[in-house]
PDB file of C-alpha atoms in Angstrom:
ATOM      1  CA  MET A   1      10.045   5.324 -12.248  1.00  0.00           C
ATOM      2  CA  SER A   2      13.583   4.072 -12.031  1.00  0.00           C
ATOM      3  CA  TYR A   3      14.836   0.873 -10.471  1.00  0.00           C
ATOM      4  CA  ALA A   4      16.497   2.862  -7.656  1.00  0.00           C
ATOM      5  CA  GLU A   5      13.152   4.463  -6.748  1.00  0.00           C
ATOM      6  CA  LEU A   6      11.286   1.139  -6.726  1.00  0.00           C
ATOM      7  CA  LYS A   7      13.768  -1.535  -5.653  1.00  0.00           C
ATOM      8  CA  SER A   8      12.728  -1.782  -1.992  1.00  0.00           C
ATOM      9  CA  LYS A   9       8.990  -1.602  -2.668  1.00  0.00           C
ATOM     10  CA  LYS A  10       6.626  -4.567  -2.846  1.00  0.00           C
ATOM     11  CA  PHE A  11       3.753  -4.879  -5.288  1.00  0.00           C
ATOM     12  CA  THR A  12       0.717  -7.086  -5.589  1.00  0.00           C
ATOM     13  CA  HIS A  13      -1.082  -7.937  -8.783  1.00  0.00           C
ATOM     14  CA  LYS A  14      -4.665  -6.917  -9.413  1.00  0.00           C
ATOM     15  CA  GLY A  15      -7.173  -8.377 -11.812  1.00  0.00           C
ATOM     16  CA  GLU A  16      -7.457 -11.997 -12.775  1.00  0.00           C
ATOM     17  CA  GLU A  17      -6.127 -14.282 -15.428  1.00  0.00           C
ATOM     18  CA  THR A  18      -8.719 -14.800 -18.124  1.00  0.00           C
ATOM     19  CA  GLY A  19      -6.872 -16.834 -20.720  1.00  0.00           C
ATOM     20  CA  ALA A  20      -3.713 -17.551 -22.625  1.00  0.00           C
ATOM     21  CA  THR A  21      -2.447 -18.629 -25.991  1.00  0.00           C
ATOM     22  CA  GLU A  22       0.984 -19.985 -26.818  1.00  0.00           C
ATOM     23  CA  ASP A  23       2.841 -16.764 -25.989  1.00  0.00           C
ATOM     24  CA  THR A  24       0.159 -14.252 -24.961  1.00  0.00           C
ATOM     25  CA  PHE A  25      -1.619 -13.947 -21.641  1.00  0.00           C
ATOM     26  CA  TYR A  26      -4.854 -12.131 -20.822  1.00  0.00           C
ATOM     27  CA  VAL A  27      -5.670 -10.388 -17.553  1.00  0.00           C
ATOM     28  CA  THR A  28      -8.972  -8.661 -16.843  1.00  0.00           C
ATOM     29  CA  ASP A  29      -9.133  -5.789 -14.374  1.00  0.00           C
ATOM     30  CA  GLU A  30     -11.907  -4.816 -11.958  1.00  0.00           C
ATOM     31  CA  ASN A  31     -13.586  -2.708 -14.681  1.00  0.00           C
ATOM     32  CA  GLN A  32     -13.773  -5.724 -16.999  1.00  0.00           C
ATOM     33  CA  VAL A  33     -11.052  -4.333 -19.279  1.00  0.00           C
ATOM     34  CA  THR A  34      -8.896  -7.133 -20.657  1.00  0.00           C
ATOM     35  CA  TYR A  35      -5.176  -6.605 -21.184  1.00  0.00           C
ATOM     36  CA  GLU A  36      -2.965  -8.653 -23.474  1.00  0.00           C
ATOM     37  CA  MET A  37       0.474  -9.391 -22.002  1.00  0.00           C
ATOM     38  CA  SER A  38       3.671 -10.846 -23.367  1.00  0.00           C
ATOM     39  CA  ALA A  39       5.241 -13.699 -21.422  1.00  0.00           C
ATOM     40  CA  ALA A  40       7.753 -11.311 -19.807  1.00  0.00           C
ATOM     41  CA  VAL A  41       5.090  -8.859 -18.622  1.00  0.00           C
ATOM     42  CA  TYR A  42       2.864 -11.703 -17.396  1.00  0.00           C
ATOM     43  CA  TYR A  43       5.779 -13.195 -15.440  1.00  0.00           C
ATOM     44  CA  ILE A  44       6.373  -9.895 -13.640  1.00  0.00           C
ATOM     45  CA  TRP A  45       2.644  -9.470 -12.990  1.00  0.00           C
ATOM     46  CA  LYS A  46       2.354 -13.020 -11.646  1.00  0.00           C
ATOM     47  CA  VAL A  47       5.369 -12.945  -9.307  1.00  0.00           C
ATOM     48  CA  SER A  48       4.280  -9.585  -7.907  1.00  0.00           C
ATOM     49  CA  ASP A  49       2.321 -11.206  -5.111  1.00  0.00           C
ATOM     50  CA  GLY A  50       3.094  -8.740  -2.341  1.00  0.00           C
ATOM     51  CA  THR A  51       5.736 -10.906  -0.682  1.00  0.00           C
ATOM     52  CA  ARG A  52       8.865  -9.831  -2.603  1.00  0.00           C
ATOM     53  CA  SER A  53      10.452  -6.473  -3.252  1.00  0.00           C
ATOM     54  CA  LEU A  54      11.334  -5.435  -6.782  1.00  0.00           C
ATOM     55  CA  GLU A  55      14.964  -6.161  -5.913  1.00  0.00           C
ATOM     56  CA  GLU A  56      14.031  -9.739  -4.966  1.00  0.00           C
ATOM     57  CA  ILE A  57      11.953 -10.167  -8.144  1.00  0.00           C
ATOM     58  CA  VAL A  58      14.911  -9.034 -10.250  1.00  0.00           C
ATOM     59  CA  LYS A  59      17.246 -11.466  -8.469  1.00  0.00           C
ATOM     60  CA  GLN A  60      14.766 -14.316  -8.983  1.00  0.00           C
ATOM     61  CA  ALA A  61      14.366 -13.500 -12.690  1.00  0.00           C
ATOM     62  CA  SER A  62      18.147 -13.255 -13.043  1.00  0.00           C
ATOM     63  CA  GLU A  63      18.597 -16.742 -11.586  1.00  0.00           C
ATOM     64  CA  GLU A  64      15.798 -18.286 -13.636  1.00  0.00           C
ATOM     65  CA  LEU A  65      16.828 -16.657 -16.920  1.00  0.00           C
ATOM     66  CA  ASN A  66      20.602 -16.702 -16.361  1.00  0.00           C
ATOM     67  CA  ILE A  67      20.792 -12.981 -17.190  1.00  0.00           C
ATOM     68  CA  PRO A  68      22.895 -10.595 -15.083  1.00  0.00           C
ATOM     69  CA  VAL A  69      20.907  -8.610 -12.512  1.00  0.00           C
ATOM     70  CA  ASN A  70      22.108  -5.261 -13.857  1.00  0.00           C
ATOM     71  CA  GLU A  71      20.640  -6.088 -17.286  1.00  0.00           C
ATOM     72  CA  LEU A  72      17.187  -6.724 -15.785  1.00  0.00           C
ATOM     73  CA  GLU A  73      16.858  -3.888 -13.271  1.00  0.00           C
ATOM     74  CA  GLU A  74      15.620  -1.075 -15.530  1.00  0.00           C
ATOM     75  CA  PRO A  75      13.528  -3.224 -17.925  1.00  0.00           C
ATOM     76  CA  ILE A  76      11.660  -4.813 -15.007  1.00  0.00           C
ATOM     77  CA  ALA A  77      11.236  -1.408 -13.315  1.00  0.00           C
ATOM     78  CA  MET A  78       9.706  -0.149 -16.568  1.00  0.00           C
ATOM     79  CA  ILE A  79       7.290  -3.105 -16.672  1.00  0.00           C
ATOM     80  CA  ILE A  80       6.329  -2.497 -13.032  1.00  0.00           C
ATOM     81  CA  THR A  81       5.702   1.190 -13.815  1.00  0.00           C
ATOM     82  CA  LYS A  82       3.464   0.346 -16.789  1.00  0.00           C
ATOM     83  CA  LEU A  83       1.509  -2.209 -14.746  1.00  0.00           C
ATOM     84  CA  LEU A  84       1.011   0.377 -11.993  1.00  0.00           C
ATOM     85  CA  GLU A  85      -0.208   2.925 -14.547  1.00  0.00           C
ATOM     86  CA  SER A  86      -2.653   0.336 -15.939  1.00  0.00           C
ATOM     87  CA  ASN A  87      -3.906  -0.403 -12.410  1.00  0.00           C
ATOM     88  CA  LEU A  88      -2.853  -4.043 -12.723  1.00  0.00           C
ATOM     89  CA  LEU A  89      -0.415  -3.709  -9.803  1.00  0.00           C
ATOM     90  CA  ALA A  90      -0.700  -1.943  -6.477  1.00  0.00           C
ATOM     91  CA  GLU A  91       2.079  -1.001  -4.112  1.00  0.00           C
ATOM     92  CA  VAL A  92       1.945  -2.833  -0.792  1.00  0.00           C
ATOM     93  CA  LYS A  93       2.085  -0.280   2.031  1.00  0.00           C
TER      94      LYS A  93
END
């Protein structure tokens, strides 16, 4: 899904953190499947707590990383889409 389709939606993470190494994070879902995440994917998963829209998450990441918002919109939307497909995020209704 594109940024435009998702920007006003809120998401909440599912599963639980089950470990980390220097630059890799592990999250286990409700079926006991463990996923390996990069720092960027983990960050998006973690800040998706149901309180912020995708637009707000992008703005926050932009401020923290000092990267223009327009450069983060589609990459973060893609991460959100993959996390939804993996059942590690759920849309807040």
